[in-house]
Amino acid sequence: MRGMLSPSLMCADMLNLQRELETLDSLSVDYVHLDFMDNKFVPNITLDASLIKAVKPVLKNMKRDIHIMAYAPQQYFERMDIGEGDIVSVHYEACDDLHDVLAEISARGAKAFIAISPDTSVDVIYEYIAEIDGILVMTVYPGFAGQPIVEGSFEKIKAVRELIDKSGRELILEVDGHVSWDLCAKMREYGADLFVAGSSSVYQKGLDLGDAVKKMTELIK
Ligand code: DX5
Ligand code: ZN
C-alpha cells in the first residue's frame, strides 16, 4: 500500500481554517486529520463536532480522518455526520462496547479504526481484527500536539505490522504523534501506511505548507 498523508488540522492556523483546508485539498493530500477531544478521556478540547461536520462539504479531493479521543464516541457520530469515505478512529481505552461502536461506524459506510495509546498492548487488537479497517498507533500520549515520541513506538509499529500481515487482511496502519521529518521514513520502514503530520513536520513554524506537503509525500511514499 502506498504511503498516505493526513495533516493534523489542530496544528493549523486556527484563524484561517477554510484557507488551510482549501490549500491541502488543492494539493491532492489523501486525508485531513481531525482531532476531537472531550476533556475527560484526555484533558483537552480541540476541534468540536460541528466543525468536523462543517469540514465535509469543503473537501473536494481529501477525505476526513477523524480521531475521537472521547468516552462513548458513538454519541458524536450524528453530530459529525459520519458517513461514506470517512476514517473514524475510536480509542480501545475509551469504549465499553467496542464491538458495537465499530459496527456502527461500518454501518454508516465509514472505515472503522481502533486507536491504541502508548501503554496499551497490541494484543488487545486480536479480538476485533475481523471488524476493523485499520489501526491507529499513537506514538505520543493522546491529548496534545508538540510532544516527543514515546519510547518503544517503533517496536509497537513493527508488532502491529506483523499482526496485520498475519491476519491476511488489507488493514491500514496509521501513526499519530511526533511524525517528524527525521522519523517518518523509519516509521514507513517499520510498516506505517498513513502518517498524521503535525507540528513536527508540515505544520512546523515558518514553512510553506505546499512545499512541506510535497517534501513529506516524497519521504513516506
Ligand atoms: C494528539 C493528536 C495528534 C496531534 C499530532 O493527541 O492526536 O493528531 O495533533 O501533533 P504532533 O504531530 O505535533 O505530535
Ligand atoms: Zn490525532
JSON list of C-alpha atoms and ligand atoms in Angstrom, two decimals:
[
{"chain": "A", "resi": 1, "resn": "MET", "atom": "CA", "xyz": [0.00, 0.00, 0.00]},
{"chain": "A", "resi": 2, "resn": "ARG", "atom": "CA", "xyz": [1.44, 3.42, -0.86]},
{"chain": "A", "resi": 3, "resn": "GLY", "atom": "CA", "xyz": [2.28, 5.88, 1.96]},
{"chain": "A", "resi": 4, "resn": "MET", "atom": "CA", "xyz": [-0.54, 8.39, 2.60]},
{"chain": "A", "resi": 5, "resn": "LEU", "atom": "CA", "xyz": [-0.52, 11.78, 4.32]},
{"chain": "A", "resi": 6, "resn": "SER", "atom": "CA", "xyz": [-3.05, 13.12, 6.85]},
{"chain": "A", "resi": 7, "resn": "PRO", "atom": "CA", "xyz": [-2.12, 16.63, 8.04]},
{"chain": "A", "resi": 8, "resn": "SER", "atom": "CA", "xyz": [-3.46, 17.36, 11.55]},
{"chain": "A", "resi": 9, "resn": "LEU", "atom": "CA", "xyz": [-5.83, 20.32, 11.38]},
{"chain": "A", "resi": 10, "resn": "MET", "atom": "CA", "xyz": [-5.49, 21.06, 15.11]},
{"chain": "A", "resi": 11, "resn": "CYS", "atom": "CA", "xyz": [-1.92, 22.16, 14.30]},
{"chain": "A", "resi": 12, "resn": "ALA", "atom": "CA", "xyz": [-3.07, 24.55, 11.54]},
{"chain": "A", "resi": 13, "resn": "ASP", "atom": "CA", "xyz": [-3.74, 28.29, 11.68]},
{"chain": "A", "resi": 14, "resn": "MET", "atom": "CA", "xyz": [-7.00, 28.32, 13.71]},
{"chain": "A", "resi": 15, "resn": "LEU", "atom": "CA", "xyz": [-7.94, 31.74, 12.36]},
{"chain": "A", "resi": 16, "resn": "ASN", "atom": "CA", "xyz": [-7.76, 30.59, 8.72]},
{"chain": "A", "resi": 17, "resn": "LEU", "atom": "CA", "xyz": [-9.11, 27.04, 8.66]},
{"chain": "A", "resi": 18, "resn": "GLN", "atom": "CA", "xyz": [-11.05, 27.32, 5.39]},
{"chain": "A", "resi": 19, "resn": "ARG", "atom": "CA", "xyz": [-7.93, 28.57, 3.61]},
{"chain": "A", "resi": 20, "resn": "GLU", "atom": "CA", "xyz": [-5.82, 25.80, 5.17]},
{"chain": "A", "resi": 21, "resn": "LEU", "atom": "CA", "xyz": [-8.32, 23.14, 4.06]},
{"chain": "A", "resi": 22, "resn": "GLU", "atom": "CA", "xyz": [-8.57, 24.50, 0.52]},
{"chain": "A", "resi": 23, "resn": "THR", "atom": "CA", "xyz": [-4.75, 24.58, 0.24]},
{"chain": "A", "resi": 24, "resn": "LEU", "atom": "CA", "xyz": [-4.46, 20.96, 1.38]},
{"chain": "A", "resi": 25, "resn": "ASP", "atom": "CA", "xyz": [-7.34, 19.91, -0.85]},
{"chain": "A", "resi": 26, "resn": "SER", "atom": "CA", "xyz": [-5.72, 21.55, -3.89]},
{"chain": "A", "resi": 27, "resn": "LEU", "atom": "CA", "xyz": [-2.52, 19.57, -3.20]},
{"chain": "A", "resi": 28, "resn": "SER", "atom": "CA", "xyz": [-4.42, 16.26, -3.52]},
{"chain": "A", "resi": 29, "resn": "VAL", "atom": "CA", "xyz": [-3.50, 15.28, 0.04]},
{"chain": "A", "resi": 30, "resn": "ASP", "atom": "CA", "xyz": [-5.18, 11.96, 0.91]},
{"chain": "A", "resi": 31, "resn": "TYR", "atom": "CA", "xyz": [-6.77, 12.81, 4.27]},
{"chain": "A", "resi": 32, "resn": "VAL", "atom": "CA", "xyz": [-7.14, 15.63, 6.75]},
{"chain": "A", "resi": 33, "resn": "HIS", "atom": "CA", "xyz": [-6.74, 14.53, 10.39]},
{"chain": "A", "resi": 34, "resn": "LEU", "atom": "CA", "xyz": [-9.49, 15.92, 12.63]},
{"chain": "A", "resi": 35, "resn": "ASP", "atom": "CA", "xyz": [-8.89, 15.51, 16.38]},
{"chain": "A", "resi": 36, "resn": "PHE", "atom": "CA", "xyz": [-11.89, 15.53, 18.68]},
{"chain": "A", "resi": 37, "resn": "MET", "atom": "CA", "xyz": [-11.32, 15.60, 22.47]},
{"chain": "A", "resi": 38, "resn": "ASP", "atom": "CA", "xyz": [-13.92, 15.53, 25.30]},
{"chain": "A", "resi": 39, "resn": "ASN", "atom": "CA", "xyz": [-11.77, 16.96, 28.14]},
{"chain": "A", "resi": 40, "resn": "LYS", "atom": "CA", "xyz": [-12.45, 13.69, 30.05]},
{"chain": "A", "resi": 41, "resn": "PHE", "atom": "CA", "xyz": [-10.67, 10.88, 28.20]},
{"chain": "A", "resi": 42, "resn": "VAL", "atom": "CA", "xyz": [-7.91, 13.44, 27.57]},
{"chain": "A", "resi": 43, "resn": "PRO", "atom": "CA", "xyz": [-7.53, 16.76, 29.47]},
{"chain": "A", "resi": 44, "resn": "ASN", "atom": "CA", "xyz": [-8.04, 18.94, 26.41]},
{"chain": "A", "resi": 45, "resn": "ILE", "atom": "CA", "xyz": [-10.60, 20.21, 23.92]},
{"chain": "A", "resi": 46, "resn": "THR", "atom": "CA", "xyz": [-9.74, 20.91, 20.27]},
{"chain": "A", "resi": 47, "resn": "LEU", "atom": "CA", "xyz": [-11.96, 20.80, 17.18]},
{"chain": "A", "resi": 48, "resn": "ASP", "atom": "CA", "xyz": [-15.64, 20.45, 18.02]},
{"chain": "A", "resi": 49, "resn": "ALA", "atom": "CA", "xyz": [-18.17, 18.10, 16.39]},
{"chain": "A", "resi": 50, "resn": "SER", "atom": "CA", "xyz": [-19.94, 20.84, 14.44]},
{"chain": "A", "resi": 51, "resn": "LEU", "atom": "CA", "xyz": [-16.64, 21.99, 12.90]},
{"chain": "A", "resi": 52, "resn": "ILE", "atom": "CA", "xyz": [-15.81, 18.40, 11.95]},
{"chain": "A", "resi": 53, "resn": "LYS", "atom": "CA", "xyz": [-19.22, 18.23, 10.26]},
{"chain": "A", "resi": 54, "resn": "ALA", "atom": "CA", "xyz": [-18.71, 21.62, 8.56]},
{"chain": "A", "resi": 55, "resn": "VAL", "atom": "CA", "xyz": [-15.45, 20.42, 7.00]},
{"chain": "A", "resi": 56, "resn": "LYS", "atom": "CA", "xyz": [-17.20, 17.72, 4.95]},
{"chain": "A", "resi": 57, "resn": "PRO", "atom": "CA", "xyz": [-18.72, 19.85, 2.09]},
{"chain": "A", "resi": 58, "resn": "VAL", "atom": "CA", "xyz": [-15.48, 21.88, 1.76]},
{"chain": "A", "resi": 59, "resn": "LEU", "atom": "CA", "xyz": [-13.45, 18.82, 0.72]},
{"chain": "A", "resi": 60, "resn": "LYS", "atom": "CA", "xyz": [-13.34, 18.09, -3.00]},
{"chain": "A", "resi": 61, "resn": "ASN", "atom": "CA", "xyz": [-10.46, 15.55, -3.06]},
{"chain": "A", "resi": 62, "resn": "MET", "atom": "CA", "xyz": [-9.40, 14.90, 0.55]},
{"chain": "A", "resi": 63, "resn": "LYS", "atom": "CA", "xyz": [-11.28, 12.61, 2.91]},
{"chain": "A", "resi": 64, "resn": "ARG", "atom": "CA", "xyz": [-11.84, 13.08, 6.65]},
{"chain": "A", "resi": 65, "resn": "ASP", "atom": "CA", "xyz": [-9.62, 11.13, 9.06]},
{"chain": "A", "resi": 66, "resn": "ILE", "atom": "CA", "xyz": [-11.50, 11.62, 12.34]},
{"chain": "A", "resi": 67, "resn": "HIS", "atom": "CA", "xyz": [-9.70, 10.76, 15.59]},
{"chain": "A", "resi": 68, "resn": "ILE", "atom": "CA", "xyz": [-12.12, 10.69, 18.53]},
{"chain": "A", "resi": 69, "resn": "MET", "atom": "CA", "xyz": [-10.38, 10.94, 21.89]},
{"chain": "A", "resi": 70, "resn": "ALA", "atom": "CA", "xyz": [-13.58, 10.66, 23.94]},
{"chain": "A", "resi": 71, "resn": "TYR", "atom": "CA", "xyz": [-15.56, 8.23, 26.07]},
{"chain": "A", "resi": 72, "resn": "ALA", "atom": "CA", "xyz": [-18.66, 6.72, 24.36]},
{"chain": "A", "resi": 73, "resn": "PRO", "atom": "CA", "xyz": [-17.59, 8.15, 20.97]},
{"chain": "A", "resi": 74, "resn": "GLN", "atom": "CA", "xyz": [-20.79, 6.92, 19.23]},
{"chain": "A", "resi": 75, "resn": "GLN", "atom": "CA", "xyz": [-22.67, 9.83, 20.86]},
{"chain": "A", "resi": 76, "resn": "TYR", "atom": "CA", "xyz": [-20.88, 12.20, 18.45]},
{"chain": "A", "resi": 77, "resn": "PHE", "atom": "CA", "xyz": [-21.29, 10.29, 15.15]},
{"chain": "A", "resi": 78, "resn": "GLU", "atom": "CA", "xyz": [-24.54, 12.04, 14.10]},
{"chain": "A", "resi": 79, "resn": "ARG", "atom": "CA", "xyz": [-23.25, 15.49, 15.02]},
{"chain": "A", "resi": 80, "resn": "MET", "atom": "CA", "xyz": [-20.14, 14.83, 12.91]},
{"chain": "A", "resi": 81, "resn": "ASP", "atom": "CA", "xyz": [-22.23, 13.47, 10.02]},
{"chain": "A", "resi": 82, "resn": "ILE", "atom": "CA", "xyz": [-20.08, 10.31, 9.87]},
{"chain": "A", "resi": 83, "resn": "GLY", "atom": "CA", "xyz": [-20.52, 8.53, 6.56]},
{"chain": "A", "resi": 84, "resn": "GLU", "atom": "CA", "xyz": [-19.05, 7.09, 3.36]},
{"chain": "A", "resi": 85, "resn": "GLY", "atom": "CA", "xyz": [-15.33, 7.72, 2.86]},
{"chain": "A", "resi": 86, "resn": "ASP", "atom": "CA", "xyz": [-14.54, 8.81, 6.43]},
{"chain": "A", "resi": 87, "resn": "ILE", "atom": "CA", "xyz": [-11.93, 7.09, 8.59]},
{"chain": "A", "resi": 88, "resn": "VAL", "atom": "CA", "xyz": [-13.15, 7.05, 12.21]},
{"chain": "A", "resi": 89, "resn": "SER", "atom": "CA", "xyz": [-10.63, 6.07, 14.91]},
{"chain": "A", "resi": 90, "resn": "VAL", "atom": "CA", "xyz": [-12.03, 5.31, 18.37]},
{"chain": "A", "resi": 91, "resn": "HIS", "atom": "CA", "xyz": [-9.90, 4.51, 21.40]},
{"chain": "A", "resi": 92, "resn": "TYR", "atom": "CA", "xyz": [-9.85, 0.98, 22.78]},
{"chain": "A", "resi": 93, "resn": "GLU", "atom": "CA", "xyz": [-9.34, 2.57, 26.23]},
{"chain": "A", "resi": 94, "resn": "ALA", "atom": "CA", "xyz": [-12.46, 4.75, 25.91]},
{"chain": "A", "resi": 95, "resn": "CYS", "atom": "CA", "xyz": [-15.15, 2.25, 24.77]},
{"chain": "A", "resi": 96, "resn": "ASP", "atom": "CA", "xyz": [-17.13, -0.17, 26.98]},
{"chain": "A", "resi": 97, "resn": "ASP", "atom": "CA", "xyz": [-18.82, -1.76, 23.98]},
{"chain": "A", "resi": 98, "resn": "LEU", "atom": "CA", "xyz": [-16.16, -1.52, 21.27]},
{"chain": "A", "resi": 99, "resn": "HIS", "atom": "CA", "xyz": [-17.78, -4.23, 19.09]},
{"chain": "A", "resi": 100, "resn": "ASP", "atom": "CA", "xyz": [-20.98, -2.16, 18.88]},
{"chain": "A", "resi": 101, "resn": "VAL", "atom": "CA", "xyz": [-19.09, 1.09, 18.27]},
{"chain": "A", "resi": 102, "resn": "LEU", "atom": "CA", "xyz": [-17.08, -0.43, 15.41]},
{"chain": "A", "resi": 103, "resn": "ALA", "atom": "CA", "xyz": [-20.25, -1.95, 13.94]},
{"chain": "A", "resi": 104, "resn": "GLU", "atom": "CA", "xyz": [-21.98, 1.45, 13.96]},
{"chain": "A", "resi": 105, "resn": "ILE", "atom": "CA", "xyz": [-19.05, 3.10, 12.14]},
{"chain": "A", "resi": 106, "resn": "SER", "atom": "CA", "xyz": [-19.16, 0.38, 9.46]},
{"chain": "A", "resi": 107, "resn": "ALA", "atom": "CA", "xyz": [-22.95, 0.59, 9.21]},
{"chain": "A", "resi": 108, "resn": "ARG", "atom": "CA", "xyz": [-22.52, 4.28, 8.34]},
{"chain": "A", "resi": 109, "resn": "GLY", "atom": "CA", "xyz": [-20.23, 3.32, 5.44]},
{"chain": "A", "resi": 110, "resn": "ALA", "atom": "CA", "xyz": [-17.09, 4.67, 7.12]},
{"chain": "A", "resi": 111, "resn": "LYS", "atom": "CA", "xyz": [-13.79, 2.89, 7.82]},
{"chain": "A", "resi": 112, "resn": "ALA", "atom": "CA", "xyz": [-13.57, 1.69, 11.44]},
{"chain": "A", "resi": 113, "resn": "PHE", "atom": "CA", "xyz": [-10.14, 2.03, 13.09]},
{"chain": "A", "resi": 114, "resn": "ILE", "atom": "CA", "xyz": [-9.08, 1.08, 16.63]},
{"chain": "A", "resi": 115, "resn": "ALA", "atom": "CA", "xyz": [-6.74, 3.64, 18.22]},
{"chain": "A", "resi": 116, "resn": "ILE", "atom": "CA", "xyz": [-4.35, 2.34, 20.90]},
{"chain": "A", "resi": 117, "resn": "SER", "atom": "CA", "xyz": [-2.49, 4.61, 23.31]},
{"chain": "A", "resi": 118, "resn": "PRO", "atom": "CA", "xyz": [1.22, 4.02, 24.08]},
{"chain": "A", "resi": 119, "resn": "ASP", "atom": "CA", "xyz": [0.56, 1.99, 27.27]},
{"chain": "A", "resi": 120, "resn": "THR", "atom": "CA", "xyz": [-1.97, -0.34, 25.60]},
{"chain": "A", "resi": 121, "resn": "SER", "atom": "CA", "xyz": [-0.72, -3.72, 24.38]},
{"chain": "A", "resi": 122, "resn": "VAL", "atom": "CA", "xyz": [-1.02, -4.66, 20.71]},
{"chain": "A", "resi": 123, "resn": "ASP", "atom": "CA", "xyz": [-2.64, -7.92, 21.89]},
{"chain": "A", "resi": 124, "resn": "VAL", "atom": "CA", "xyz": [-5.98, -6.17, 22.56]},
{"chain": "A", "resi": 125, "resn": "ILE", "atom": "CA", "xyz": [-6.48, -5.84, 18.78]},
{"chain": "A", "resi": 126, "resn": "TYR", "atom": "CA", "xyz": [-6.83, -9.57, 18.10]},
{"chain": "A", "resi": 127, "resn": "GLU", "atom": "CA", "xyz": [-10.42, -9.73, 19.35]},
{"chain": "A", "resi": 128, "resn": "TYR", "atom": "CA", "xyz": [-11.50, -7.05, 16.81]},
{"chain": "A", "resi": 129, "resn": "ILE", "atom": "CA", "xyz": [-9.30, -7.89, 13.84]},
{"chain": "A", "resi": 130, "resn": "ALA", "atom": "CA", "xyz": [-12.19, -9.05, 11.64]},
{"chain": "A", "resi": 131, "resn": "GLU", "atom": "CA", "xyz": [-14.28, -5.93, 12.37]},
{"chain": "A", "resi": 132, "resn": "ILE", "atom": "CA", "xyz": [-11.79, -3.16, 11.59]},
{"chain": "A", "resi": 133, "resn": "ASP", "atom": "CA", "xyz": [-10.34, -1.45, 8.52]},
{"chain": "A", "resi": 134, "resn": "GLY", "atom": "CA", "xyz": [-7.25, -0.10, 10.26]},
{"chain": "A", "resi": 135, "resn": "ILE", "atom": "CA", "xyz": [-5.28, 0.56, 13.43]},
{"chain": "A", "resi": 136, "resn": "LEU", "atom": "CA", "xyz": [-4.19, 3.96, 14.72]},
{"chain": "A", "resi": 137, "resn": "VAL", "atom": "CA", "xyz": [-0.94, 3.60, 16.69]},
{"chain": "A", "resi": 138, "resn": "MET", "atom": "CA", "xyz": [-0.47, 6.59, 19.00]},
{"chain": "A", "resi": 139, "resn": "THR", "atom": "CA", "xyz": [3.24, 7.40, 19.16]},
{"chain": "A", "resi": 140, "resn": "VAL", "atom": "CA", "xyz": [2.59, 10.10, 21.77]},
{"chain": "A", "resi": 141, "resn": "TYR", "atom": "CA", "xyz": [0.11, 10.18, 24.66]},
{"chain": "A", "resi": 142, "resn": "PRO", "atom": "CA", "xyz": [-3.20, 11.44, 23.22]},
{"chain": "A", "resi": 143, "resn": "GLY", "atom": "CA", "xyz": [-4.32, 14.98, 24.01]},
{"chain": "A", "resi": 144, "resn": "PHE", "atom": "CA", "xyz": [-1.69, 17.42, 22.83]},
{"chain": "A", "resi": 145, "resn": "ALA", "atom": "CA", "xyz": [0.39, 18.31, 19.79]},
{"chain": "A", "resi": 146, "resn": "GLY", "atom": "CA", "xyz": [4.11, 19.04, 20.04]},
{"chain": "A", "resi": 147, "resn": "GLN", "atom": "CA", "xyz": [5.09, 16.12, 22.29]},
{"chain": "A", "resi": 148, "resn": "PRO", "atom": "CA", "xyz": [8.22, 13.96, 21.86]},
{"chain": "A", "resi": 149, "resn": "ILE", "atom": "CA", "xyz": [7.79, 10.40, 20.56]},
{"chain": "A", "resi": 150, "resn": "VAL", "atom": "CA", "xyz": [7.20, 7.78, 23.27]},
{"chain": "A", "resi": 151, "resn": "GLU", "atom": "CA", "xyz": [9.97, 5.24, 23.91]},
{"chain": "A", "resi": 152, "resn": "GLY", "atom": "CA", "xyz": [9.15, 1.88, 22.25]},
{"chain": "A", "resi": 153, "resn": "SER", "atom": "CA", "xyz": [6.99, 3.34, 19.46]},
{"chain": "A", "resi": 154, "resn": "PHE", "atom": "CA", "xyz": [8.96, 1.73, 16.65]},
{"chain": "A", "resi": 155, "resn": "GLU", "atom": "CA", "xyz": [8.70, -1.72, 18.24]},
{"chain": "A", "resi": 156, "resn": "LYS", "atom": "CA", "xyz": [4.95, -1.06, 18.57]},
{"chain": "A", "resi": 157, "resn": "ILE", "atom": "CA", "xyz": [4.62, -0.15, 14.88]},
{"chain": "A", "resi": 158, "resn": "LYS", "atom": "CA", "xyz": [6.55, -3.31, 13.93]},
{"chain": "A", "resi": 159, "resn": "ALA", "atom": "CA", "xyz": [4.37, -5.50, 16.17]},
{"chain": "A", "resi": 160, "resn": "VAL", "atom": "CA", "xyz": [1.16, -4.07, 14.66]},
{"chain": "A", "resi": 161, "resn": "ARG", "atom": "CA", "xyz": [2.55, -4.56, 11.15]},
{"chain": "A", "resi": 162, "resn": "GLU", "atom": "CA", "xyz": [3.27, -8.24, 11.99]},
{"chain": "A", "resi": 163, "resn": "LEU", "atom": "CA", "xyz": [-0.24, -8.62, 13.39]},
{"chain": "A", "resi": 164, "resn": "ILE", "atom": "CA", "xyz": [-1.77, -7.16, 10.21]},
{"chain": "A", "resi": 165, "resn": "ASP", "atom": "CA", "xyz": [0.38, -9.33, 7.92]},
{"chain": "A", "resi": 166, "resn": "LYS", "atom": "CA", "xyz": [-0.56, -12.44, 9.94]},
{"chain": "A", "resi": 167, "resn": "SER", "atom": "CA", "xyz": [-4.26, -11.55, 9.66]},
{"chain": "A", "resi": 168, "resn": "GLY", "atom": "CA", "xyz": [-4.13, -11.63, 5.85]},
{"chain": "A", "resi": 169, "resn": "ARG", "atom": "CA", "xyz": [-6.38, -8.55, 5.82]},
{"chain": "A", "resi": 170, "resn": "GLU", "atom": "CA", "xyz": [-5.54, -5.32, 3.94]},
{"chain": "A", "resi": 171, "resn": "LEU", "atom": "CA", "xyz": [-5.68, -3.11, 7.05]},
{"chain": "A", "resi": 172, "resn": "ILE", "atom": "CA", "xyz": [-4.24, 0.42, 7.16]},
{"chain": "A", "resi": 173, "resn": "LEU", "atom": "CA", "xyz": [-1.59, 1.13, 9.82]},
{"chain": "A", "resi": 174, "resn": "GLU", "atom": "CA", "xyz": [-1.84, 4.81, 10.84]},
{"chain": "A", "resi": 175, "resn": "VAL", "atom": "CA", "xyz": [0.73, 6.58, 13.06]},
{"chain": "A", "resi": 176, "resn": "ASP", "atom": "CA", "xyz": [-0.10, 9.70, 15.03]},
{"chain": "A", "resi": 177, "resn": "GLY", "atom": "CA", "xyz": [2.20, 11.83, 17.18]},
{"chain": "A", "resi": 178, "resn": "HIS", "atom": "CA", "xyz": [5.61, 13.38, 16.50]},
{"chain": "A", "resi": 179, "resn": "VAL", "atom": "CA", "xyz": [5.63, 12.10, 12.90]},
{"chain": "A", "resi": 180, "resn": "SER", "atom": "CA", "xyz": [8.67, 14.27, 12.26]},
{"chain": "A", "resi": 181, "resn": "TRP", "atom": "CA", "xyz": [10.87, 14.98, 9.27]},
{"chain": "A", "resi": 182, "resn": "ASP", "atom": "CA", "xyz": [13.64, 12.75, 10.60]},
{"chain": "A", "resi": 183, "resn": "LEU", "atom": "CA", "xyz": [11.46, 9.87, 11.90]},
{"chain": "A", "resi": 184, "resn": "CYS", "atom": "CA", "xyz": [8.76, 9.44, 9.24]},
{"chain": "A", "resi": 185, "resn": "ALA", "atom": "CA", "xyz": [10.90, 7.40, 6.83]},
{"chain": "A", "resi": 186, "resn": "LYS", "atom": "CA", "xyz": [11.81, 5.00, 9.67]},
{"chain": "A", "resi": 187, "resn": "MET", "atom": "CA", "xyz": [8.11, 4.71, 10.59]},
{"chain": "A", "resi": 188, "resn": "ARG", "atom": "CA", "xyz": [7.44, 3.79, 6.96]},
{"chain": "A", "resi": 189, "resn": "GLU", "atom": "CA", "xyz": [10.24, 1.20, 7.09]},
{"chain": "A", "resi": 190, "resn": "TYR", "atom": "CA", "xyz": [8.67, -0.34, 10.22]},
{"chain": "A", "resi": 191, "resn": "GLY", "atom": "CA", "xyz": [5.32, -0.68, 8.46]},
{"chain": "A", "resi": 192, "resn": "ALA", "atom": "CA", "xyz": [3.23, 2.51, 8.69]},
{"chain": "A", "resi": 193, "resn": "ASP", "atom": "CA", "xyz": [0.88, 3.39, 5.79]},
{"chain": "A", "resi": 194, "resn": "LEU", "atom": "CA", "xyz": [-0.90, 6.57, 6.91]},
{"chain": "A", "resi": 195, "resn": "PHE", "atom": "CA", "xyz": [1.00, 9.45, 8.55]},
{"chain": "A", "resi": 196, "resn": "VAL", "atom": "CA", "xyz": [-0.53, 12.15, 10.72]},
{"chain": "A", "resi": 197, "resn": "ALA", "atom": "CA", "xyz": [1.64, 15.19, 10.02]},
{"chain": "A", "resi": 198, "resn": "GLY", "atom": "CA", "xyz": [1.52, 17.88, 12.70]},
{"chain": "A", "resi": 199, "resn": "SER", "atom": "CA", "xyz": [3.81, 20.35, 14.46]},
{"chain": "A", "resi": 200, "resn": "SER", "atom": "CA", "xyz": [6.98, 18.31, 13.96]},
{"chain": "A", "resi": 201, "resn": "SER", "atom": "CA", "xyz": [6.63, 18.26, 10.16]},
{"chain": "A", "resi": 202, "resn": "VAL", "atom": "CA", "xyz": [4.23, 20.03, 7.78]},
{"chain": "A", "resi": 203, "resn": "TYR", "atom": "CA", "xyz": [3.00, 22.47, 10.45]},
{"chain": "A", "resi": 204, "resn": "GLN", "atom": "CA", "xyz": [6.46, 23.40, 11.68]},
{"chain": "A", "resi": 205, "resn": "LYS", "atom": "CA", "xyz": [6.59, 27.20, 12.14]},
{"chain": "A", "resi": 206, "resn": "GLY", "atom": "CA", "xyz": [7.69, 29.24, 9.14]},
{"chain": "A", "resi": 207, "resn": "LEU", "atom": "CA", "xyz": [7.31, 26.51, 6.48]},
{"chain": "A", "resi": 208, "resn": "ASP", "atom": "CA", "xyz": [5.29, 26.96, 3.29]},
{"chain": "A", "resi": 209, "resn": "LEU", "atom": "CA", "xyz": [2.50, 24.37, 3.61]},
{"chain": "A", "resi": 210, "resn": "GLY", "atom": "CA", "xyz": [2.59, 23.40, -0.06]},
{"chain": "A", "resi": 211, "resn": "ASP", "atom": "CA", "xyz": [6.36, 22.80, -0.07]},
{"chain": "A", "resi": 212, "resn": "ALA", "atom": "CA", "xyz": [6.17, 20.92, 3.25]},
{"chain": "A", "resi": 213, "resn": "VAL", "atom": "CA", "xyz": [3.38, 18.64, 1.97]},
{"chain": "A", "resi": 214, "resn": "LYS", "atom": "CA", "xyz": [5.34, 17.85, -1.20]},
{"chain": "A", "resi": 215, "resn": "LYS", "atom": "CA", "xyz": [8.50, 17.08, 0.84]},
{"chain": "A", "resi": 216, "resn": "MET", "atom": "CA", "xyz": [6.60, 14.84, 3.30]},
{"chain": "A", "resi": 217, "resn": "THR", "atom": "CA", "xyz": [4.82, 12.98, 0.49]},
{"chain": "A", "resi": 218, "resn": "GLU", "atom": "CA", "xyz": [8.23, 12.13, -1.00]},
{"chain": "A", "resi": 219, "resn": "LEU", "atom": "CA", "xyz": [9.58, 10.88, 2.33]},
{"chain": "A", "resi": 220, "resn": "ILE", "atom": "CA", "xyz": [6.69, 8.48, 3.04]},
{"chain": "A", "resi": 221, "resn": "LYS", "atom": "CA", "xyz": [5.85, 7.18, -0.43]},
{"chain": "B", "resi": 1, "resn": "DX5", "atom": "C1", "xyz": [-2.64, 14.34, 19.66]},
{"chain": "B", "resi": 1, "resn": "DX5", "atom": "C2", "xyz": [-3.32, 14.24, 18.30]},
{"chain": "B", "resi": 1, "resn": "DX5", "atom": "C3", "xyz": [-2.35, 14.36, 17.17]},
{"chain": "B", "resi": 1, "resn": "DX5", "atom": "C4", "xyz": [-1.53, 15.65, 17.19]},
{"chain": "B", "resi": 1, "resn": "DX5", "atom": "C5", "xyz": [-0.24, 15.41, 16.48]},
{"chain": "B", "resi": 1, "resn": "DX5", "atom": "O1", "xyz": [-3.49, 13.79, 20.64]},
{"chain": "B", "resi": 1, "resn": "DX5", "atom": "O2", "xyz": [-3.97, 13.01, 18.16]},
{"chain": "B", "resi": 1, "resn": "DX5", "atom": "O3", "xyz": [-3.03, 14.24, 15.93]},
{"chain": "B", "resi": 1, "resn": "DX5", "atom": "O4", "xyz": [-2.20, 16.68, 16.55]},
{"chain": "B", "resi": 1, "resn": "DX5", "atom": "O5", "xyz": [0.56, 16.52, 16.68]},
{"chain": "B", "resi": 1, "resn": "DX5", "atom": "P1", "xyz": [2.16, 16.38, 16.59]},
{"chain": "B", "resi": 1, "resn": "DX5", "atom": "O6", "xyz": [2.44, 15.91, 15.20]},
{"chain": "B", "resi": 1, "resn": "DX5", "atom": "O7", "xyz": [2.66, 17.75, 16.89]},
{"chain": "B", "resi": 1, "resn": "DX5", "atom": "O8", "xyz": [2.54, 15.36, 17.62]},
{"chain": "B", "resi": 2, "resn": "ZN", "atom": "ZN", "xyz": [-4.84, 12.55, 16.27]}
]
